Amino acid sequence: MLLVDRRGRRYLVRLRQHATFQTHAGAVEHDAVIGQLEGSVIRASRGGDATRSPRRFLVFRPTLADVVLKMPRGAQVIYPKDLAAILLAADLHPGARVLEAGVGSGALSMAALRAGCSVTGYEIRADFADRAIANVHEMFGDDVDFTVEARDIYEGIDGSGFDRILLDLPEPWRVVDHAARALVGGGIFLAYLPTINQTSALRDRLAHAPFACAETFEVLRRTWHLDRRSVRPDHRMVAHTGFITTARLLVGDDGTWLETEADGAERPD
Ligand code: SAH
């Protein structure tokens, strides 16, 4: 459950009978929340500072973005603004077979599962793999099409027929050849990278592999402050997270398309 205080601070709480959620401004009995309608306002019992009136909290079910930002993490998660863009850039849809690496804390896995994909994850660190599986099951229950293997994707991909390959790891260019064998024709390769140096290395590799329609973009999200007398952008924003690169696999190309494309790139307009 998500509790929101008057200052907009958010607390993610798994409700359990007879349990208590302690805040510095009072305690919330889980039993007081269980059975309440979503959107209710509840009061905390008096806390350490008896002179202050007890805090009130709003009660909601958390959104996927709330969960991603608050869940226990081993690795850094992909921010919701980027997850949203990845959903459409990779055209994630119900029934799509997705191969994902590294899985990290499972934020991208959750977005793909929520879109109805079947997700096979490779994660080099077994402890992160366990954490991601726990996070996914906490969010969706056990009836979810998600497996994670503790392995290094640079060494290869087992199986083929994947519709999408999603990569969030440092050297995705080392996966391009494996991806060309594991994806279906027209399948989408997507990589998320923190620096443009890495992105450039990836684009070079893609340009010499049977992929087309390569694109790179970033997402800038600027929130606004809206008060009657002051309507303006907020002073602070997350200025940088990562670059998203996509490309689509070609089949049956004898290299003609690739040569033409490379020639074209060198010719001035
Ligand atoms: N997208 C994830 C975060 C991934 S962080 C999320 O949203 O939660 C990057 C992960 O890649 C780390 O967990 C790291 O252990 C893993 N990793 C790095 N190199 C890898 C490799 N060669 N094969 C598989 N996983 C790898």
PDB file of C-alpha atoms and ligand atoms in Angstrom:
ATOM      1  CA  MET A   1       0.000   0.000   0.000  1.00  0.00           C
ATOM      2  CA  LEU A   2       1.188   3.531  -0.625  1.00  0.00           C
ATOM      3  CA  LEU A   3       0.848   6.096   2.178  1.00  0.00           C
ATOM      4  CA  VAL A   4       1.278   9.756   1.234  1.00  0.00           C
ATOM      5  CA  ASP A   5       1.820  12.402   3.936  1.00  0.00           C
ATOM      6  CA  ARG A   6       0.841  16.066   3.771  1.00  0.00           C
ATOM      7  CA  ARG A   7       4.140  17.033   2.229  1.00  0.00           C
ATOM      8  CA  GLY A   8       3.708  14.501  -0.534  1.00  0.00           C
ATOM      9  CA  ARG A   9       6.271  12.067   0.902  1.00  0.00           C
ATOM     10  CA  ARG A  10       5.507   8.530  -0.109  1.00  0.00           C
ATOM     11  CA  TYR A  11       5.878   5.351   1.923  1.00  0.00           C
ATOM     12  CA  LEU A  12       5.442   1.904   0.408  1.00  0.00           C
ATOM     13  CA  VAL A  13       4.063  -0.535   2.972  1.00  0.00           C
ATOM     14  CA  ARG A  14       3.106  -4.217   2.593  1.00  0.00           C
ATOM     15  CA  LEU A  15      -0.007  -4.566   4.790  1.00  0.00           C
ATOM     16  CA  ARG A  16       0.003  -7.343   7.387  1.00  0.00           C
ATOM     17  CA  GLN A  17      -2.555  -7.964  10.125  1.00  0.00           C
ATOM     18  CA  HIS A  18      -1.588  -6.583  13.556  1.00  0.00           C
ATOM     19  CA  ALA A  19       1.542  -4.898  12.185  1.00  0.00           C
ATOM     20  CA  THR A  20       2.411  -1.236  12.793  1.00  0.00           C
ATOM     21  CA  PHE A  21       4.058   1.267  10.466  1.00  0.00           C
ATOM     22  CA  GLN A  22       6.220   3.688  12.467  1.00  0.00           C
ATOM     23  CA  THR A  23       6.955   7.185  11.268  1.00  0.00           C
ATOM     24  CA  HIS A  24       8.667   9.972  13.183  1.00  0.00           C
ATOM     25  CA  ALA A  25       5.274  11.629  13.453  1.00  0.00           C
ATOM     26  CA  GLY A  26       3.262   8.728  14.750  1.00  0.00           C
ATOM     27  CA  ALA A  27       2.286   5.127  14.143  1.00  0.00           C
ATOM     28  CA  VAL A  28      -0.178   3.708  11.651  1.00  0.00           C
ATOM     29  CA  GLU A  29      -1.807   0.403  12.567  1.00  0.00           C
ATOM     30  CA  HIS A  30      -2.036  -1.745   9.449  1.00  0.00           C
ATOM     31  CA  ASP A  31      -5.421  -2.962  10.720  1.00  0.00           C
ATOM     32  CA  ALA A  32      -6.669   0.627  10.436  1.00  0.00           C
ATOM     33  CA  VAL A  33      -5.786   0.581   6.730  1.00  0.00           C
ATOM     34  CA  ILE A  34      -6.924  -2.941   5.851  1.00  0.00           C
ATOM     35  CA  GLY A  35     -10.476  -2.805   4.568  1.00  0.00           C
ATOM     36  CA  GLN A  36     -10.378   0.933   3.858  1.00  0.00           C
ATOM     37  CA  LEU A  37     -11.286   2.136   0.413  1.00  0.00           C
ATOM     38  CA  GLU A  38      -8.432   3.231  -1.800  1.00  0.00           C
ATOM     39  CA  GLY A  39      -8.251   7.040  -1.660  1.00  0.00           C
ATOM     40  CA  SER A  40      -9.138   7.163   2.051  1.00  0.00           C
ATOM     41  CA  VAL A  41      -7.509   9.501   4.566  1.00  0.00           C
ATOM     42  CA  ILE A  42      -6.301   7.851   7.779  1.00  0.00           C
ATOM     43  CA  ARG A  43      -4.825   9.259  10.991  1.00  0.00           C
ATOM     44  CA  ALA A  44      -1.664   8.100  12.643  1.00  0.00           C
ATOM     45  CA  SER A  45      -1.865   7.500  16.392  1.00  0.00           C
ATOM     46  CA  ARG A  46       0.090  10.027  18.447  1.00  0.00           C
ATOM     47  CA  GLY A  47       3.836   9.720  17.969  1.00  0.00           C
ATOM     48  CA  GLY A  48       6.908  10.774  19.912  1.00  0.00           C
ATOM     49  CA  ASP A  49       6.028  14.450  19.853  1.00  0.00           C
ATOM     50  CA  ALA A  50       2.795  14.540  21.878  1.00  0.00           C
ATOM     51  CA  THR A  51       2.325  18.279  21.380  1.00  0.00           C
ATOM     52  CA  ARG A  52       1.753  17.915  17.639  1.00  0.00           C
ATOM     53  CA  SER A  53      -1.519  16.706  16.227  1.00  0.00           C
ATOM     54  CA  PRO A  54      -1.282  13.269  14.661  1.00  0.00           C
ATOM     55  CA  ARG A  55      -0.372  13.081  11.018  1.00  0.00           C
ATOM     56  CA  ARG A  56      -2.802  12.162   8.341  1.00  0.00           C
ATOM     57  CA  PHE A  57      -1.987   9.945   5.406  1.00  0.00           C
ATOM     58  CA  LEU A  58      -3.636   9.260   2.073  1.00  0.00           C
ATOM     59  CA  VAL A  59      -3.992   5.583   1.203  1.00  0.00           C
ATOM     60  CA  PHE A  60      -3.568   4.332  -2.356  1.00  0.00           C
ATOM     61  CA  ARG A  61      -2.486   1.230  -4.161  1.00  0.00           C
ATOM     62  CA  PRO A  62       0.989   2.028  -5.508  1.00  0.00           C
ATOM     63  CA  THR A  63       1.477   2.545  -9.243  1.00  0.00           C
ATOM     64  CA  LEU A  64       4.267   0.718 -11.053  1.00  0.00           C
ATOM     65  CA  ALA A  65       6.316   3.947 -10.920  1.00  0.00           C
ATOM     66  CA  ASP A  66       5.843   4.162  -7.127  1.00  0.00           C
ATOM     67  CA  VAL A  67       7.020   0.573  -6.737  1.00  0.00           C
ATOM     68  CA  VAL A  68      10.035   0.999  -8.996  1.00  0.00           C
ATOM     69  CA  LEU A  69      11.254   4.030  -7.056  1.00  0.00           C
ATOM     70  CA  LYS A  70      10.667   2.517  -3.617  1.00  0.00           C
ATOM     71  CA  MET A  71      11.397  -1.190  -3.976  1.00  0.00           C
ATOM     72  CA  PRO A  72      14.548  -2.753  -2.543  1.00  0.00           C
ATOM     73  CA  ARG A  73      17.329  -2.502  -5.106  1.00  0.00           C
ATOM     74  CA  GLY A  74      20.587  -4.227  -5.695  1.00  0.00           C
ATOM     75  CA  ALA A  75      21.433  -2.270  -8.838  1.00  0.00           C
ATOM     76  CA  GLN A  76      20.269   1.174  -9.987  1.00  0.00           C
ATOM     77  CA  VAL A  77      16.826   0.952 -11.596  1.00  0.00           C
ATOM     78  CA  ILE A  78      15.712   2.501 -14.865  1.00  0.00           C
ATOM     79  CA  TYR A  79      13.644   5.594 -14.060  1.00  0.00           C
ATOM     80  CA  PRO A  80       9.913   5.595 -14.834  1.00  0.00           C
ATOM     81  CA  LYS A  81      10.296   8.291 -17.527  1.00  0.00           C
ATOM     82  CA  ASP A  82      12.664   5.988 -19.407  1.00  0.00           C
ATOM     83  CA  LEU A  83      10.601   2.852 -18.747  1.00  0.00           C
ATOM     84  CA  ALA A  84       7.624   4.608 -20.307  1.00  0.00           C
ATOM     85  CA  ALA A  85       9.619   5.465 -23.424  1.00  0.00           C
ATOM     86  CA  ILE A  86      11.110   1.968 -23.650  1.00  0.00           C
ATOM     87  CA  LEU A  87       7.628   0.402 -23.677  1.00  0.00           C
ATOM     88  CA  LEU A  88       6.854   2.055 -27.003  1.00  0.00           C
ATOM     89  CA  ALA A  89      10.356   2.247 -28.467  1.00  0.00           C
ATOM     90  CA  ALA A  90      10.637  -1.539 -28.097  1.00  0.00           C
ATOM     91  CA  ASP A  91       6.930  -1.937 -28.910  1.00  0.00           C
ATOM     92  CA  LEU A  92       6.387  -4.264 -25.955  1.00  0.00           C
ATOM     93  CA  HIS A  93       3.042  -6.014 -26.288  1.00  0.00           C
ATOM     94  CA  PRO A  94       1.076  -8.943 -24.896  1.00  0.00           C
ATOM     95  CA  GLY A  95       2.637 -12.264 -25.843  1.00  0.00           C
ATOM     96  CA  ALA A  96       5.950 -10.797 -27.025  1.00  0.00           C
ATOM     97  CA  ARG A  97       8.934 -12.996 -26.149  1.00  0.00           C
ATOM     98  CA  VAL A  98      11.495 -10.769 -24.464  1.00  0.00           C
ATOM     99  CA  LEU A  99      15.094 -11.497 -23.569  1.00  0.00           C
ATOM    100  CA  GLU A 100      16.442  -9.040 -21.000  1.00  0.00           C
ATOM    101  CA  ALA A 101      19.970  -8.516 -19.558  1.00  0.00           C
ATOM    102  CA  GLY A 102      21.083  -7.482 -16.969  1.00  0.00           C
ATOM    103  CA  VAL A 103      17.992  -7.768 -14.937  1.00  0.00           C
ATOM    104  CA  GLY A 104      19.326  -5.775 -11.955  1.00  0.00           C
ATOM    105  CA  SER A 105      16.501  -5.002  -9.553  1.00  0.00           C
ATOM    106  CA  GLY A 106      13.812  -5.950 -12.064  1.00  0.00           C
ATOM    107  CA  ALA A 107      12.294  -2.546 -12.855  1.00  0.00           C
ATOM    108  CA  LEU A 108      12.415  -3.018 -16.626  1.00  0.00           C
ATOM    109  CA  SER A 109      11.260  -6.627 -16.189  1.00  0.00           C
ATOM    110  CA  MET A 110       8.200  -5.330 -14.347  1.00  0.00           C
ATOM    111  CA  ALA A 111       7.366  -2.853 -17.110  1.00  0.00           C
ATOM    112  CA  ALA A 112       7.651  -5.607 -19.741  1.00  0.00           C
ATOM    113  CA  LEU A 113       5.587  -8.061 -17.686  1.00  0.00           C
ATOM    114  CA  ARG A 114       2.936  -5.401 -17.095  1.00  0.00           C
ATOM    115  CA  ALA A 115       2.768  -4.950 -20.891  1.00  0.00           C
ATOM    116  CA  GLY A 116       1.986  -8.666 -21.165  1.00  0.00           C
ATOM    117  CA  CYS A 117       5.373  -9.932 -22.341  1.00  0.00           C
ATOM    118  CA  SER A 118       6.953 -13.229 -21.471  1.00  0.00           C
ATOM    119  CA  VAL A 119      10.388 -12.374 -20.052  1.00  0.00           C
ATOM    120  CA  THR A 120      13.584 -14.419 -19.899  1.00  0.00           C
ATOM    121  CA  GLY A 121      16.294 -12.588 -17.977  1.00  0.00           C
ATOM    122  CA  TYR A 122      20.057 -13.065 -17.830  1.00  0.00           C
ATOM    123  CA  GLU A 123      21.762 -11.561 -14.787  1.00  0.00           C
ATOM    124  CA  ILE A 124      25.412 -12.138 -14.011  1.00  0.00           C
ATOM    125  CA  ARG A 125      24.987 -11.655 -10.254  1.00  0.00           C
ATOM    126  CA  ALA A 126      22.976 -14.382  -8.563  1.00  0.00           C
ATOM    127  CA  ASP A 127      22.108 -12.115  -5.612  1.00  0.00           C
ATOM    128  CA  PHE A 128      20.628  -9.498  -8.000  1.00  0.00           C
ATOM    129  CA  ALA A 129      18.727 -12.231  -9.864  1.00  0.00           C
ATOM    130  CA  ASP A 130      17.159 -13.366  -6.566  1.00  0.00           C
ATOM    131  CA  ARG A 131      16.315  -9.782  -5.631  1.00  0.00           C
ATOM    132  CA  ALA A 132      14.631  -9.168  -9.015  1.00  0.00           C
ATOM    133  CA  ILE A 133      12.591 -12.359  -8.754  1.00  0.00           C
ATOM    134  CA  ALA A 134      11.487 -11.373  -5.237  1.00  0.00           C
ATOM    135  CA  ASN A 135      10.538  -7.860  -6.392  1.00  0.00           C
ATOM    136  CA  VAL A 136       8.557  -9.167  -9.362  1.00  0.00           C
ATOM    137  CA  HIS A 137       6.661 -11.728  -7.281  1.00  0.00           C
ATOM    138  CA  GLU A 138       5.959  -9.123  -4.598  1.00  0.00           C
ATOM    139  CA  MET A 139       4.405  -6.902  -7.286  1.00  0.00           C
ATOM    140  CA  PHE A 140       2.547  -9.409  -9.475  1.00  0.00           C
ATOM    141  CA  GLY A 141       2.222 -12.581  -7.396  1.00  0.00           C
ATOM    142  CA  ASP A 142       3.594 -15.929  -8.569  1.00  0.00           C
ATOM    143  CA  ASP A 143       1.495 -16.291 -11.723  1.00  0.00           C
ATOM    144  CA  VAL A 144       3.829 -14.377 -14.012  1.00  0.00           C
ATOM    145  CA  ASP A 145       5.837 -15.440 -17.069  1.00  0.00           C
ATOM    146  CA  PHE A 146       9.305 -14.558 -15.763  1.00  0.00           C
ATOM    147  CA  THR A 147      12.504 -16.568 -15.445  1.00  0.00           C
ATOM    148  CA  VAL A 148      15.973 -15.313 -14.580  1.00  0.00           C
ATOM    149  CA  GLU A 149      19.178 -17.200 -15.228  1.00  0.00           C
ATOM    150  CA  ALA A 150      22.360 -16.247 -13.393  1.00  0.00           C
ATOM    151  CA  ARG A 151      24.696 -15.982 -16.389  1.00  0.00           C
ATOM    152  CA  ASP A 152      26.782 -13.687 -18.564  1.00  0.00           C
ATOM    153  CA  ILE A 153      25.023 -12.659 -21.780  1.00  0.00           C
ATOM    154  CA  TYR A 154      28.361 -11.727 -23.410  1.00  0.00           C
ATOM    155  CA  GLU A 155      28.992 -15.482 -23.647  1.00  0.00           C
ATOM    156  CA  GLY A 156      25.907 -16.093 -25.761  1.00  0.00           C
ATOM    157  CA  ILE A 157      22.135 -16.521 -25.801  1.00  0.00           C
ATOM    158  CA  ASP A 158      20.425 -19.905 -25.593  1.00  0.00           C
ATOM    159  CA  GLY A 159      17.470 -20.374 -27.881  1.00  0.00           C
ATOM    160  CA  SER A 160      16.048 -18.123 -30.561  1.00  0.00           C
ATOM    161  CA  GLY A 161      12.746 -16.664 -31.670  1.00  0.00           C
ATOM    162  CA  PHE A 162      12.859 -13.706 -29.301  1.00  0.00           C
ATOM    163  CA  ASP A 163      10.758 -10.757 -30.458  1.00  0.00           C
ATOM    164  CA  ARG A 164      12.683  -8.197 -28.387  1.00  0.00           C
ATOM    165  CA  ILE A 165      16.072  -7.988 -26.706  1.00  0.00           C
ATOM    166  CA  LEU A 166      16.418  -5.371 -23.966  1.00  0.00           C
ATOM    167  CA  LEU A 167      19.869  -4.576 -22.606  1.00  0.00           C
ATOM    168  CA  ASP A 168      20.905  -2.530 -19.604  1.00  0.00           C
ATOM    169  CA  LEU A 169      24.557  -3.405 -19.119  1.00  0.00           C
ATOM    170  CA  PRO A 170      27.922  -1.739 -19.831  1.00  0.00           C
ATOM    171  CA  GLU A 171      28.993  -3.302 -23.175  1.00  0.00           C
ATOM    172  CA  PRO A 172      25.901  -4.106 -25.260  1.00  0.00           C
ATOM    173  CA  TRP A 173      27.985  -4.158 -28.474  1.00  0.00           C
ATOM    174  CA  ARG A 174      29.249  -7.518 -27.220  1.00  0.00           C
ATOM    175  CA  VAL A 175      25.672  -8.811 -27.529  1.00  0.00           C
ATOM    176  CA  VAL A 176      24.972  -7.623 -31.097  1.00  0.00           C
ATOM    177  CA  ASP A 177      26.124 -10.843 -32.829  1.00  0.00           C
ATOM    178  CA  HIS A 178      24.291 -13.053 -30.326  1.00  0.00           C
ATOM    179  CA  ALA A 179      21.179 -10.896 -30.748  1.00  0.00           C
ATOM    180  CA  ALA A 180      21.314 -11.251 -34.560  1.00  0.00           C
ATOM    181  CA  ARG A 181      20.980 -15.019 -34.092  1.00  0.00           C
ATOM    182  CA  ALA A 182      18.431 -14.958 -31.254  1.00  0.00           C
ATOM    183  CA  LEU A 183      15.932 -12.371 -32.564  1.00  0.00           C
ATOM    184  CA  VAL A 184      13.172 -12.986 -35.111  1.00  0.00           C
ATOM    185  CA  GLY A 185      13.384 -10.993 -38.359  1.00  0.00           C
ATOM    186  CA  GLY A 186      12.214  -7.456 -37.697  1.00  0.00           C
ATOM    187  CA  GLY A 187      12.768  -8.054 -33.994  1.00  0.00           C
ATOM    188  CA  ILE A 188      13.779  -5.038 -31.950  1.00  0.00           C
ATOM    189  CA  PHE A 189      17.119  -4.679 -30.205  1.00  0.00           C
ATOM    190  CA  LEU A 190      17.122  -2.009 -27.481  1.00  0.00           C
ATOM    191  CA  ALA A 191      19.968  -0.851 -25.250  1.00  0.00           C
ATOM    192  CA  TYR A 192      19.964   1.652 -22.411  1.00  0.00           C
ATOM    193  CA  LEU A 193      23.324   3.324 -21.740  1.00  0.00           C
ATOM    194  CA  PRO A 194      24.472   6.087 -19.381  1.00  0.00           C
ATOM    195  CA  THR A 195      27.144   7.634 -21.645  1.00  0.00           C
ATOM    196  CA  ILE A 196      27.282   8.714 -25.266  1.00  0.00           C
ATOM    197  CA  ASN A 197      30.726   7.103 -25.642  1.00  0.00           C
ATOM    198  CA  GLN A 198      29.168   3.713 -24.992  1.00  0.00           C
ATOM    199  CA  THR A 199      26.240   4.606 -27.243  1.00  0.00           C
ATOM    200  CA  SER A 200      28.608   5.542 -30.046  1.00  0.00           C
ATOM    201  CA  ALA A 201      30.494   2.237 -29.717  1.00  0.00           C
ATOM    202  CA  LEU A 202      27.176   0.405 -29.904  1.00  0.00           C
ATOM    203  CA  ARG A 203      26.021   2.341 -32.976  1.00  0.00           C
ATOM    204  CA  ASP A 204      29.309   1.524 -34.763  1.00  0.00           C
ATOM    205  CA  ARG A 205      28.823  -2.156 -34.040  1.00  0.00           C
ATOM    206  CA  LEU A 206      25.168  -2.089 -35.166  1.00  0.00           C
ATOM    207  CA  ALA A 207      26.156  -0.355 -38.409  1.00  0.00           C
ATOM    208  CA  HIS A 208      28.344  -3.357 -39.258  1.00  0.00           C
ATOM    209  CA  ALA A 209      25.739  -5.981 -38.364  1.00  0.00           C
ATOM    210  CA  PRO A 210      22.425  -6.944 -39.998  1.00  0.00           C
ATOM    211  CA  PHE A 211      20.428  -4.296 -38.188  1.00  0.00           C
ATOM    212  CA  ALA A 212      18.601  -1.306 -39.669  1.00  0.00           C
ATOM    213  CA  CYS A 213      16.568   1.697 -38.562  1.00  0.00           C
ATOM    214  CA  ALA A 214      18.942   2.444 -35.679  1.00  0.00           C
ATOM    215  CA  GLU A 215      17.834   5.363 -33.512  1.00  0.00           C
ATOM    216  CA  THR A 216      19.140   6.945 -30.335  1.00  0.00           C
ATOM    217  CA  PHE A 217      17.266   9.325 -28.043  1.00  0.00           C
ATOM    218  CA  GLU A 218      17.048  10.545 -24.482  1.00  0.00           C
ATOM    219  CA  VAL A 219      14.036  11.599 -22.430  1.00  0.00           C
ATOM    220  CA  LEU A 220      13.971  14.922 -20.581  1.00  0.00           C
ATOM    221  CA  ARG A 221      11.117  15.262 -18.133  1.00  0.00           C
ATOM    222  CA  ARG A 222      10.580  18.676 -16.575  1.00  0.00           C
ATOM    223  CA  THR A 223       7.949  18.997 -13.856  1.00  0.00           C
ATOM    224  CA  TRP A 224       6.194  22.294 -13.117  1.00  0.00           C
ATOM    225  CA  HIS A 225       5.344  24.163  -9.972  1.00  0.00           C
ATOM    226  CA  LEU A 226       1.739  25.363 -10.084  1.00  0.00           C
ATOM    227  CA  ASP A 227       0.671  27.843  -7.480  1.00  0.00           C
ATOM    228  CA  ARG A 228      -1.874  30.570  -8.184  1.00  0.00           C
ATOM    229  CA  ARG A 229       0.690  33.366  -8.310  1.00  0.00           C
ATOM    230  CA  SER A 230       3.642  31.352  -9.442  1.00  0.00           C
ATOM    231  CA  VAL A 231       3.400  29.030 -12.388  1.00  0.00           C
ATOM    232  CA  ARG A 232       6.805  27.971 -13.642  1.00  0.00           C
ATOM    233  CA  PRO A 233       9.043  24.951 -14.151  1.00  0.00           C
ATOM    234  CA  ASP A 234      10.373  23.375 -10.949  1.00  0.00           C
ATOM    235  CA  HIS A 235      13.901  24.492 -10.108  1.00  0.00           C
ATOM    236  CA  ARG A 236      15.332  21.026 -10.081  1.00  0.00           C
ATOM    237  CA  MET A 237      15.089  18.192 -12.544  1.00  0.00           C
ATOM    238  CA  VAL A 238      16.862  14.920 -13.210  1.00  0.00           C
ATOM    239  CA  ALA A 239      18.975  16.189 -16.074  1.00  0.00           C
ATOM    240  CA  HIS A 240      20.516  12.918 -17.135  1.00  0.00           C
ATOM    241  CA  THR A 241      19.772   9.229 -16.817  1.00  0.00           C
ATOM    242  CA  GLY A 242      20.531   7.355 -20.029  1.00  0.00           C
ATOM    243  CA  PHE A 243      20.431   7.107 -23.805  1.00  0.00           C
ATOM    244  CA  ILE A 244      18.052   4.661 -25.454  1.00  0.00           C
ATOM    245  CA  THR A 245      19.114   3.042 -28.724  1.00  0.00           C
ATOM    246  CA  THR A 246      16.918   0.789 -30.865  1.00  0.00           C
ATOM    247  CA  ALA A 247      17.477  -1.143 -34.090  1.00  0.00           C
ATOM    248  CA  ARG A 248      15.637  -3.843 -36.069  1.00  0.00           C
ATOM    249  CA  LEU A 249      17.015  -7.137 -37.298  1.00  0.00           C
ATOM    250  CA  LEU A 250      17.209  -7.779 -41.044  1.00  0.00           C
ATOM    251  CA  VAL A 251      16.957 -11.280 -42.489  1.00  0.00           C
ATOM    252  CA  GLY A 252      18.212 -12.715 -45.766  1.00  0.00           C
ATOM    253  CA  ASP A 253      20.294  -9.662 -46.565  1.00  0.00           C
ATOM    254  CA  ASP A 254      23.426 -10.431 -48.576  1.00  0.00           C
ATOM    255  CA  GLY A 255      25.120  -7.300 -47.335  1.00  0.00           C
ATOM    256  CA  THR A 256      23.871  -5.095 -50.190  1.00  0.00           C
ATOM    257  CA  TRP A 257      21.607  -3.080 -47.955  1.00  0.00           C
ATOM    258  CA  LEU A 258      24.353  -2.612 -45.401  1.00  0.00           C
ATOM    259  CA  GLU A 259      26.943  -1.533 -48.000  1.00  0.00           C
ATOM    260  CA  THR A 260      24.539   0.960 -49.571  1.00  0.00           C
ATOM    261  CA  GLU A 261      23.700   2.357 -46.162  1.00  0.00           C
ATOM    262  CA  ALA A 262      27.372   2.756 -45.220  1.00  0.00           C
ATOM    263  CA  ASP A 263      28.157   4.479 -48.571  1.00  0.00           C
ATOM    264  CA  GLY A 264      25.212   6.798 -48.089  1.00  0.00           C
ATOM    265  CA  ALA A 265      26.412   7.750 -44.639  1.00  0.00           C
ATOM    266  CA  GLU A 266      29.744   8.912 -46.013  1.00  0.00           C
ATOM    267  CA  ARG A 267      28.318  10.914 -48.897  1.00  0.00           C
ATOM    268  CA  PRO A 268      27.666  14.577 -48.082  1.00  0.00           C
ATOM    269  CA  ASP A 269      24.052  15.680 -48.707  1.00  0.00           C
TER     270      ASP A 269
HETATM  271  N1  SAH B   1      17.398  -2.576 -15.888  1.00  0.00           N
HETATM  272  C1  SAH B   1      17.549  -2.945 -14.502  1.00  0.00           C
HETATM  273  C2  SAH B   1      18.878  -2.485 -13.927  1.00  0.00           C
HETATM  274  C3  SAH B   1      20.072  -3.158 -14.547  1.00  0.00           C
HETATM  275  S1  SAH B   1      21.599  -2.663 -13.789  1.00  0.00           S
HETATM  276  C4  SAH B   1      16.396  -2.368 -13.711  1.00  0.00           C
HETATM  277  O1  SAH B   1      15.671  -1.536 -14.249  1.00  0.00           O
HETATM  278  O2  SAH B   1      16.203  -2.733 -12.563  1.00  0.00           O
HETATM  279  C5  SAH B   1      22.735  -3.562 -14.768  1.00  0.00           C
HETATM  280  C6  SAH B   1      22.788  -5.040 -14.419  1.00  0.00           C
HETATM  281  O3  SAH B   1      23.504  -5.721 -15.434  1.00  0.00           O
HETATM  282  C7  SAH B   1      23.518  -5.324 -13.113  1.00  0.00           C
HETATM  283  O4  SAH B   1      22.652  -6.013 -12.257  1.00  0.00           O
HETATM  284  C8  SAH B   1      24.694  -6.211 -13.543  1.00  0.00           C
HETATM  285  O5  SAH B   1      24.998  -7.225 -12.597  1.00  0.00           O
HETATM  286  C9  SAH B   1      24.184  -6.816 -14.844  1.00  0.00           C
HETATM  287  N2  SAH B   1      25.201  -7.242 -15.816  1.00  0.00           N
HETATM  288  C10 SAH B   1      26.336  -6.592 -16.143  1.00  0.00           C
HETATM  289  N3  SAH B   1      27.001  -7.272 -17.098  1.00  0.00           N
HETATM  290  C11 SAH B   1      26.247  -8.370 -17.390  1.00  0.00           C
HETATM  291  C12 SAH B   1      26.419  -9.469 -18.298  1.00  0.00           C
HETATM  292  N4  SAH B   1      27.491  -9.545 -19.082  1.00  0.00           N
HETATM  293  N5  SAH B   1      25.448 -10.418 -18.354  1.00  0.00           N
HETATM  294  C13 SAH B   1      24.365 -10.345 -17.549  1.00  0.00           C
HETATM  295  N6  SAH B   1      24.161  -9.328 -16.654  1.00  0.00           N
HETATM  296  C14 SAH B   1      25.087  -8.352 -16.572  1.00  0.00           C
END
